[in-house]
CSV table of C-alpha atoms and ligand atoms in Angstrom, one decimal:
chain,number,residue,atom,x,y,z
A,1208,MET,CA,111.0,69.7,82.8
A,1209,GLU,CA,109.5,71.7,80.0
A,1210,LEU,CA,112.2,74.0,78.5
A,1211,TYR,CA,111.5,77.5,79.6
A,1212,LYS,CA,112.7,80.4,77.4
A,1213,PRO,CA,112.2,83.8,79.0
A,1214,ASN,CA,110.6,86.6,77.0
A,1215,THR,CA,113.5,88.3,75.2
A,1216,ASP,CA,111.6,91.6,75.4
A,1217,ARG,CA,111.3,91.3,79.2
A,1218,TYR,CA,112.9,94.6,80.2
A,1219,HIS,CA,111.1,96.8,77.7
A,1220,GLY,CA,107.7,97.4,79.4
A,1221,MET,CA,109.1,97.9,82.9
A,1222,LYS,CA,110.3,101.1,84.5
A,1223,TYR,CA,113.3,100.8,86.8
A,1224,THR,CA,114.0,103.4,89.6
A,1225,ARG,CA,117.2,104.1,91.4
A,1226,CYS,CA,117.0,102.9,95.0
A,1227,GLY,CA,118.0,105.8,97.2
A,1228,GLN,CA,121.6,106.9,96.6
A,1229,SER,CA,122.7,103.4,95.6
A,1230,GLY,CA,123.6,101.9,92.3
A,1231,ILE,CA,120.7,99.5,92.4
A,1232,HIS,CA,117.6,100.1,90.2
A,1233,LEU,CA,114.3,98.3,91.2
A,1234,PRO,CA,111.4,97.5,89.0
A,1235,ALA,CA,108.3,99.7,89.5
A,1236,LEU,CA,106.5,96.5,90.6
A,1237,SER,CA,108.2,93.8,92.6
A,1238,LEU,CA,106.6,90.4,93.6
A,1239,GLY,CA,106.2,89.3,97.2
A,1240,LEU,CA,106.0,85.6,98.2
A,1241,TRP,CA,104.2,86.1,101.6
A,1242,HIS,CA,101.1,84.3,100.5
A,1243,ASN,CA,100.4,81.6,97.7
A,1244,PHE,CA,104.0,80.2,97.5
A,1245,GLY,CA,104.0,77.8,100.4
A,1246,ASP,CA,103.9,74.1,100.5
A,1247,SER,CA,100.2,74.1,101.0
A,1248,ASP,CA,99.8,76.1,97.7
A,1249,ASP,CA,99.8,74.8,94.2
A,1250,PHE,CA,103.4,74.7,93.0
A,1251,GLY,CA,102.4,75.0,89.3
A,1252,ASN,CA,100.6,78.2,90.0
A,1253,ALA,CA,103.4,79.6,92.1
A,1254,LYS,CA,105.9,78.8,89.3
A,1255,LYS,CA,103.7,80.3,86.7
A,1256,MET,CA,103.6,83.6,88.7
A,1257,LEU,CA,107.4,83.6,89.2
A,1258,LEU,CA,108.2,83.0,85.5
A,1259,GLY,CA,105.3,85.3,84.4
A,1260,ALA,CA,106.8,88.0,86.6
A,1261,PHE,CA,110.3,87.5,85.2
A,1262,ASP,CA,109.0,87.6,81.6
A,1263,ARG,CA,107.4,91.0,82.3
A,1264,GLY,CA,110.5,92.6,83.8
A,1265,ILE,CA,109.7,92.0,87.5
A,1266,ASN,CA,113.2,90.9,88.5
A,1267,HIS,CA,112.8,91.4,92.2
A,1268,PHE,CA,111.3,88.7,94.4
A,1269,ASP,CA,110.8,89.4,98.1
A,1270,LEU,CA,110.7,86.7,100.8
A,1271,ALA,CA,111.2,86.2,104.5
A,1272,ASN,CA,112.3,83.2,106.6
A,1273,ASN,CA,108.7,82.6,107.8
A,1274,TYR,CA,106.8,82.9,104.5
A,1275,GLY,CA,104.7,79.9,103.7
A,1276,PRO,CA,102.8,78.2,105.2
A,1277,SER,CA,104.6,76.2,106.4
A,1278,ALA,CA,107.2,78.7,107.6
A,1279,GLY,CA,110.2,78.6,105.2
A,1280,SER,CA,108.4,76.8,102.4
A,1281,ALA,CA,108.1,79.9,100.2
A,1282,GLU,CA,111.9,80.0,100.1
A,1283,THR,CA,111.9,76.3,99.2
A,1284,THR,CA,109.5,77.0,96.4
A,1285,LEU,CA,111.6,79.8,95.0
A,1286,GLY,CA,114.7,77.6,95.4
A,1287,LYS,CA,113.1,74.9,93.2
A,1288,VAL,CA,112.4,77.4,90.4
A,1289,LEU,CA,115.8,79.0,90.7
A,1290,ALA,CA,117.4,75.6,90.3
A,1291,GLY,CA,115.0,74.7,87.5
A,1292,GLU,CA,113.6,77.1,84.9
A,1293,LEU,CA,115.5,80.2,86.3
A,1294,LYS,CA,118.8,78.4,86.4
A,1295,GLY,CA,121.3,80.6,84.5
A,1296,TYR,CA,119.4,83.9,85.4
A,1297,ARG,CA,120.6,84.5,88.9
A,1298,ASP,CA,122.5,87.6,87.9
A,1299,GLU,CA,119.3,89.2,86.5
A,1300,LEU,CA,117.4,88.6,89.7
A,1301,LEU,CA,117.3,90.6,93.0
A,1302,ILE,CA,116.3,88.3,95.8
A,1303,SER,CA,115.5,89.5,99.3
A,1304,THR,CA,114.7,87.7,102.5
A,1305,LYS,CA,114.3,88.7,106.2
A,1306,ALA,CA,114.7,87.6,109.8
A,1307,GLY,CA,112.9,88.8,112.9
A,1308,TYR,CA,109.5,87.2,113.1
A,1309,ASP,CA,108.9,83.8,114.8
A,1310,MET,CA,110.6,81.0,113.0
A,1311,TRP,CA,111.8,78.2,115.3
A,1312,PRO,CA,111.2,77.4,118.9
A,1313,GLY,CA,113.2,78.9,121.8
A,1314,PRO,CA,114.7,82.3,122.4
A,1315,PHE,CA,116.8,82.4,119.3
A,1316,GLY,CA,114.0,81.7,116.8
A,1317,SER,CA,112.8,85.3,116.6
A,1318,TRP,CA,113.5,89.0,117.0
A,1319,GLY,CA,116.9,90.7,116.6
A,1320,SER,CA,119.8,88.9,118.3
A,1321,ARG,CA,123.0,88.3,116.4
A,1322,LYS,CA,122.3,84.6,117.0
A,1323,HIS,CA,118.9,84.7,115.4
A,1324,ILE,CA,119.8,86.9,112.4
A,1325,ILE,CA,122.9,84.9,111.4
A,1326,ALA,CA,121.4,81.4,111.9
A,1327,SER,CA,118.2,82.5,110.1
A,1328,MET,CA,120.2,83.7,107.1
A,1329,ASP,CA,122.0,80.3,106.9
A,1330,GLN,CA,118.7,78.5,106.9
A,1331,SER,CA,117.3,80.8,104.2
A,1332,LEU,CA,120.3,80.2,102.0
A,1333,ARG,CA,119.9,76.5,102.4
A,1334,ARG,CA,116.2,76.6,101.5
A,1335,MET,CA,116.7,78.7,98.4
A,1336,LYS,CA,119.9,76.8,97.5
A,1337,LEU,CA,121.7,80.1,97.1
A,1338,ASP,CA,125.2,81.3,98.1
A,1339,TYR,CA,124.0,84.8,98.8
A,1340,VAL,CA,120.9,87.0,98.8
A,1341,ASP,CA,120.8,90.5,97.3
A,1342,ILE,CA,119.0,92.2,100.2
A,1343,PHE,CA,118.8,91.0,103.7
A,1344,TYR,CA,116.3,92.7,106.0
A,1345,HIS,CA,115.8,92.9,109.7
A,1346,HIS,CA,112.1,92.3,109.6
A,1347,ARG,CA,111.1,94.3,112.8
A,1348,PRO,CA,112.8,96.2,115.5
A,1349,ASP,CA,113.6,94.3,118.7
A,1350,PRO,CA,112.9,96.2,121.9
A,1351,ASP,CA,115.1,93.8,123.9
A,1352,THR,CA,118.2,93.7,121.8
A,1353,PRO,CA,120.6,96.7,121.4
A,1354,LEU,CA,120.3,98.1,117.9
A,1355,GLU,CA,124.1,97.9,117.7
A,1356,GLU,CA,123.8,94.1,118.0
A,1357,SER,CA,121.2,93.7,115.3
A,1358,MET,CA,122.9,96.1,112.9
A,1359,GLY,CA,126.3,94.5,113.6
A,1360,ALA,CA,124.8,91.2,112.6
A,1361,LEU,CA,123.5,92.6,109.3
A,1362,ALA,CA,126.9,94.1,108.6
A,1363,THR,CA,128.6,90.7,109.3
A,1364,LEU,CA,126.4,89.1,106.7
A,1365,VAL,CA,127.6,91.5,104.1
A,1366,GLN,CA,131.2,91.1,105.2
A,1367,GLN,CA,130.7,87.3,104.9
A,1368,GLY,CA,129.4,87.7,101.3
A,1369,LYS,CA,126.0,86.2,102.3
A,1370,ALA,CA,124.1,89.5,101.5
A,1371,LEU,CA,125.0,92.2,99.1
A,1372,TYR,CA,122.9,94.9,100.7
A,1373,VAL,CA,120.9,95.3,103.9
A,1374,GLY,CA,117.5,96.8,104.7
A,1375,LEU,CA,115.1,97.4,107.5
A,1376,SER,CA,111.4,96.8,107.7
A,1377,ASN,CA,108.7,98.0,110.1
A,1378,TYR,CA,111.2,100.4,111.9
A,1379,ASN,CA,109.8,103.8,112.7
A,1380,ALA,CA,111.5,107.0,111.6
A,1381,GLU,CA,113.5,107.6,114.8
A,1382,ASP,CA,114.8,104.0,115.0
A,1383,SER,CA,115.5,104.0,111.3
A,1384,GLN,CA,117.7,107.1,111.6
A,1385,ARG,CA,119.7,105.5,114.5
A,1386,ALA,CA,120.1,102.3,112.5
A,1387,PHE,CA,121.2,104.1,109.4
A,1388,ALA,CA,124.0,105.9,111.4
A,1389,LEU,CA,125.2,102.6,112.9
A,1390,LEU,CA,125.2,100.9,109.5
A,1391,GLU,CA,127.0,103.8,108.0
A,1392,ASP,CA,129.7,103.5,110.7
A,1393,LEU,CA,130.0,99.8,110.0
A,1394,GLY,CA,130.6,100.6,106.3
A,1395,VAL,CA,127.4,98.9,105.2
A,1396,PRO,CA,124.9,101.7,104.3
A,1397,CYS,CA,121.2,100.8,104.5
A,1398,LEU,CA,119.9,100.3,100.9
A,1399,ILE,CA,116.2,100.2,101.5
A,1400,HIS,CA,113.3,100.3,103.9
A,1401,GLN,CA,110.3,98.1,103.5
A,1402,ALA,CA,107.2,99.8,104.8
A,1403,ARG,CA,103.4,99.2,104.7
A,1404,TYR,CA,101.9,101.8,102.6
A,1405,SER,CA,98.8,102.1,100.5
A,1406,MET,CA,95.9,104.5,99.9
A,1407,PHE,CA,94.2,103.0,102.9
A,1408,ASP,CA,97.3,103.0,105.1
A,1409,ARG,CA,99.3,106.2,105.1
A,1410,ASN,CA,101.0,106.3,108.5
A,1411,VAL,CA,104.5,106.4,106.9
A,1412,GLU,CA,103.8,109.8,105.2
A,1413,LYS,CA,104.4,112.0,108.3
A,1414,ALA,CA,107.8,111.0,109.5
A,1415,LEU,CA,109.2,107.8,107.9
A,1416,LEU,CA,109.1,108.8,104.2
A,1417,PRO,CA,110.8,112.3,104.7
A,1418,THR,CA,113.5,110.5,106.8
A,1419,LEU,CA,114.2,108.1,104.0
A,1420,ASP,CA,114.3,110.8,101.5
A,1421,LYS,CA,116.7,112.8,103.6
A,1422,SER,CA,118.9,109.8,104.3
A,1423,GLY,CA,119.1,108.7,100.6
A,1424,VAL,CA,117.5,105.3,101.5
A,1425,GLY,CA,115.0,103.7,99.1
A,1426,CYS,CA,111.5,102.6,100.0
A,1427,ILE,CA,109.6,99.6,98.8
A,1428,ALA,CA,105.9,99.7,99.7
A,1429,PHE,CA,104.4,96.5,101.0
A,1430,SER,CA,100.7,95.5,100.9
A,1431,PRO,CA,100.0,98.3,98.3
A,1432,LEU,CA,96.5,97.0,97.8
A,1433,ALA,CA,95.9,96.7,101.5
A,1434,GLN,CA,96.0,92.9,101.0
A,1435,GLY,CA,93.5,93.0,98.2
A,1436,LEU,CA,91.0,95.4,99.8
A,1437,LEU,CA,92.0,98.0,97.2
A,1438,THR,CA,90.3,96.1,94.4
A,1439,ASP,CA,86.7,95.8,93.3
A,1440,LYS,CA,86.4,92.3,94.7
A,1441,TYR,CA,85.1,93.2,98.2
A,1442,ILE,CA,82.6,95.9,97.1
A,1443,ASP,CA,79.6,93.4,96.9
A,1444,GLY,CA,80.7,90.8,99.4
A,1445,ILE,CA,83.6,88.4,100.3
A,1446,PRO,CA,84.5,86.1,97.4
A,1447,LEU,CA,85.2,82.5,98.1
A,1448,ASN,CA,89.0,81.7,98.3
A,1449,SER,CA,89.9,85.4,98.7
A,1450,ARG,CA,92.4,86.4,101.4
A,1451,MET,CA,89.5,87.8,103.5
A,1452,ALA,CA,87.6,84.5,103.2
A,1453,LYS,CA,90.6,82.8,104.7
A,1454,ALA,CA,90.4,85.4,107.5
A,1455,THR,CA,93.9,85.0,108.9
A,1456,PHE,CA,95.5,88.3,108.0
A,1457,LEU,CA,92.7,90.2,106.3
A,1458,THR,CA,89.6,90.1,108.4
A,1459,GLU,CA,86.0,90.9,107.8
A,1460,ASN,CA,86.0,93.9,110.1
A,1461,MET,CA,88.3,95.7,107.7
A,1462,ARG,CA,85.5,95.7,105.2
A,1463,SER,CA,83.6,98.4,107.1
A,1464,ASP,CA,80.8,100.5,105.6
A,1465,LEU,CA,83.2,103.4,105.4
A,1466,VAL,CA,85.7,101.3,103.4
A,1467,VAL,CA,83.1,99.9,101.0
A,1468,GLY,CA,81.8,103.5,100.5
A,1469,ALA,CA,85.3,104.7,99.7
A,1470,LEU,CA,85.8,101.7,97.3
A,1471,GLY,CA,82.7,102.7,95.4
A,1472,GLN,CA,84.0,106.2,94.9
A,1473,LEU,CA,87.5,105.0,94.0
A,1474,GLN,CA,86.0,102.7,91.5
A,1475,GLU,CA,84.2,105.5,89.8
A,1476,LEU,CA,87.3,107.7,89.7
A,1477,ALA,CA,89.5,104.8,88.4
A,1478,ARG,CA,87.0,104.1,85.6
A,1479,SER,CA,87.1,107.7,84.5
A,1480,ARG,CA,90.9,107.1,84.1
A,1481,GLY,CA,90.4,103.8,82.2
A,1482,GLN,CA,91.6,101.8,85.2
A,1483,LYS,CA,90.5,99.5,87.9
A,1484,ILE,CA,90.9,100.4,91.6
A,1485,ASN,CA,94.0,98.3,92.1
A,1486,GLN,CA,95.7,99.8,89.0
A,1487,MET,CA,95.0,103.3,90.2
A,1488,ALA,CA,96.2,102.4,93.8
A,1489,ILE,CA,99.5,101.2,92.4
A,1490,ALA,CA,99.9,104.2,90.1
A,1491,TRP,CA,99.1,106.5,93.0
A,1492,LEU,CA,101.9,104.9,95.1
A,1493,LEU,CA,104.4,105.2,92.2
A,1494,ASN,CA,103.8,108.9,92.2
A,1495,GLN,CA,105.0,109.3,95.8
A,1496,SER,CA,108.5,110.6,95.5
A,1497,ALA,CA,110.1,108.4,98.2
A,1498,ILE,CA,108.8,105.2,96.6
A,1499,THR,CA,111.3,103.1,94.7
A,1500,SER,CA,109.1,100.1,94.0
A,1501,VAL,CA,105.6,98.8,94.8
A,1502,LEU,CA,105.7,95.3,96.3
A,1503,VAL,CA,102.6,93.4,95.2
A,1504,GLY,CA,101.3,90.0,96.1
A,1505,ALA,CA,99.1,87.9,93.8
A,1506,SER,CA,97.3,84.6,93.8
A,1507,SER,CA,97.3,84.2,90.0
A,1508,ILE,CA,99.1,85.4,86.9
A,1509,ARG,CA,95.9,87.1,85.9
A,1510,GLN,CA,96.0,89.4,88.9
A,1511,LEU,CA,99.7,90.1,88.4
A,1512,THR,CA,99.2,91.0,84.7
A,1513,GLU,CA,96.3,93.2,85.6
A,1514,ASN,CA,98.3,95.0,88.3
A,1515,LEU,CA,101.1,95.6,85.8
A,1516,GLN,CA,98.8,97.5,83.6
A,1517,ALA,CA,98.9,100.3,86.3
A,1518,LEU,CA,102.1,101.4,84.4
A,1519,ASP,CA,99.9,102.3,81.3
A,1520,HIS,CA,98.5,105.3,83.1
A,1521,LEU,CA,100.7,106.8,85.9
A,1522,GLN,CA,99.9,110.5,85.7
A,1523,PHE,CA,97.2,112.2,87.9
A,1524,SER,CA,95.6,115.5,87.3
A,1525,GLU,CA,95.3,118.0,90.2
A,1526,MET,CA,91.6,117.4,90.2
A,1527,GLU,CA,92.1,113.6,90.5
A,1528,ARG,CA,94.6,114.1,93.3
A,1529,SER,CA,92.2,116.2,95.3
A,1530,LYS,CA,89.3,113.9,94.7
A,1531,ILE,CA,91.4,111.0,96.1
A,1532,GLU,CA,92.3,113.0,99.2
A,1533,GLN,CA,88.6,113.7,99.6
A,1534,ILE,CA,87.6,110.1,99.3
A,1535,LEU,CA,90.4,108.8,101.6
A,1536,ALA,CA,89.8,111.2,104.4
A,1537,GLY,CA,88.9,109.2,107.4
A,1538,VAL,CA,89.3,105.7,106.0
A,1539,PHE,CA,92.9,104.9,106.9
A,1540,LEU,CA,93.4,101.5,108.4
A,1541,GLU,CA,95.8,102.3,111.2
A,1542,LYS,CA,95.8,99.3,113.5
A,1543,ARG,CA,96.8,96.4,111.3
A,1544,GLN,CA,100.2,94.9,111.7
A,1545,PRO,CA,100.7,92.0,109.3
A,1546,LYS,CA,104.0,90.1,109.0
B,290,NAP,N1,107.9,93.5,105.7
B,290,NAP,C1,106.8,93.1,106.1
B,290,NAP,O1,106.5,93.1,107.4
B,290,NAP,C2,105.7,92.7,105.2
B,290,NAP,C3,104.4,92.5,105.6
B,290,NAP,C4,103.5,92.1,104.6
B,290,NAP,C5,103.9,91.9,103.3
B,290,NAP,N2,105.2,92.1,102.9
B,290,NAP,C6,105.7,91.9,101.6
B,290,NAP,O2,104.8,92.5,100.7
B,290,NAP,C7,104.3,91.6,99.7
B,290,NAP,C8,102.9,92.0,99.3
B,290,NAP,O3,102.0,92.0,100.4
B,290,NAP,P1,100.5,91.7,100.1
B,290,NAP,O4,100.4,90.3,99.5
B,290,NAP,O5,99.8,92.0,101.4
B,290,NAP,O6,100.2,92.8,98.9
B,290,NAP,P2,98.9,93.3,98.3
B,290,NAP,O7,99.3,93.5,96.8
B,290,NAP,O8,98.3,94.4,99.0
B,290,NAP,O9,97.8,92.1,98.3
B,290,NAP,C9,97.9,91.0,97.5
B,290,NAP,C10,96.7,90.2,97.5
B,290,NAP,O10,95.6,91.0,96.9
B,290,NAP,C11,94.8,90.3,96.0
B,290,NAP,N3,95.0,90.8,94.7
B,290,NAP,C12,96.2,91.2,94.1
B,290,NAP,N4,96.0,91.6,92.9
B,290,NAP,C13,94.7,91.5,92.6
B,290,NAP,C14,93.8,91.8,91.5
B,290,NAP,N5,94.3,92.3,90.4
B,290,NAP,N6,92.5,91.5,91.6
B,290,NAP,C15,92.0,91.0,92.8
B,290,NAP,N7,92.7,90.7,93.8
B,290,NAP,C16,94.0,91.0,93.8
B,290,NAP,C17,95.3,88.8,96.1
B,290,NAP,O11,94.6,88.2,97.2
B,290,NAP,P3,93.6,87.0,97.0
B,290,NAP,O12,94.2,85.8,97.8
B,290,NAP,O13,92.3,87.5,97.7
B,290,NAP,O14,93.4,86.7,95.6
B,290,NAP,C18,96.8,89.0,96.5
B,290,NAP,O15,97.3,87.9,97.2
B,290,NAP,C19,104.4,90.2,100.5
B,290,NAP,O16,104.3,89.1,99.6
B,290,NAP,C20,105.7,90.4,101.2
B,290,NAP,O17,106.7,90.1,100.3
B,290,NAP,C21,106.1,92.5,103.9
C-alpha cells in the first residue's frame, strides 16, 4: 500500500455548520456513497474520491445498508479504506449509515421493525469493520410498524454504543414531529433529518424545513444536483456513462423540454456569477437557513473538486434570487422517490 499522508491544510478551505441544537458541526459539503462505490465500480476511483474528499475537509461520509451495487458493497469499500489509508483518522470522520430499504430476503430484511433495524446495524458494522457509526438513520417511515418500535430500536443502538446519534430520512413533517417527541422521551434526541432537496425538488420547503428549524434538528440535503440534472451535462443530450445513460434512478423522461429550457437559463445566470450550474445549485442550497450540509454524489474526483468550488461564491443578490425563482417556477420534479 502506498503511504497516504493527508493534506495538513485540510480543514482550512471548508466551512462547518452546527447541526441543529447539537454539538456536532458538519462540513458544508458531505460525500454520499450511494453510487460509484460498489463492488461493480472501480475501487481505485472510489478510494481516490474518499481520500480526495478527506484532503479537502469533507469529513462526513454517508452510506446505507443497501448502497452498492451489490447491496452492502459501498460499506465494504469504505471499510477497506478505513482499515487502510484512513486508519488512524476515525476520530476525524463522521460516518453515517441507514436501515429501512430492502436488504435481505424475508419479512425482516426491510422497513422499520426492531428486528430489521438492529440486525441491519450489526451487518453494517461488520462490513465497515467499525465498532460504531456516528449517525444511524431510519431510512424511510414504515406504515406497518408502530413509530414507537422503530424509534425504540434507534435509541437501543445509541444505548448499546453502536451509534452516537440518530437521524430520520424521508419522513414527512408530521411523522418527524412525532418521532422527535418519542426520541426525546427516550433520551436520544434526533440529530438530523436527511431530505431530498434541490433547486428542482423543493417539496420540503413548505412543512418539513420549518418543522426542523423549530425542533432544533439539522438538515442534510440529498441529491442536491437532482442526481446530476443540475449540471450542464444534459443540456445538449445524454452523455455516455452518465447516470441518466444508465437509466436506473435518473431516467430520460426527467430531461423534459421544460427542464432543458430552465437549465439553459440557469447556465446563463451561473456564468454571470462566474460559476457553473452545479456550483450555483449547491451555493443556493447552502443559503437556505435550515440546511446544515449538502450531501453530494460524484463519479470522479474532478466532479467533487468542481462542486467544492461552490464555496468560492456563496452570496446571492436580490436580483439573482428573484431570477432563480422566475426560472424555477413550474419545473419542480415532484414524483421521484430514489433510495
Ligand atoms: N436518504 C435517502 O433516501 C437518499 C436518497 C438518495 C441519495 N441519498 C444520499 O445522497 C447522496 C447524494 O445523492 P446523489 O448522488 O443523487 O447526489 P447528486 O449530487 O444530486 O448527484 C450526483 C451525481 O451527479 C453527477 N455529478 C456530480 N457532480 C458533477 C459535476 N461536477 N459535473 C457533472 N456531473 C456531476 C454524477 O453523476 P454521473 O454518474 O452522471 O457522473 C454524480 O454521481 C447519496 O450518495 C446518498 O448518500 C440519500
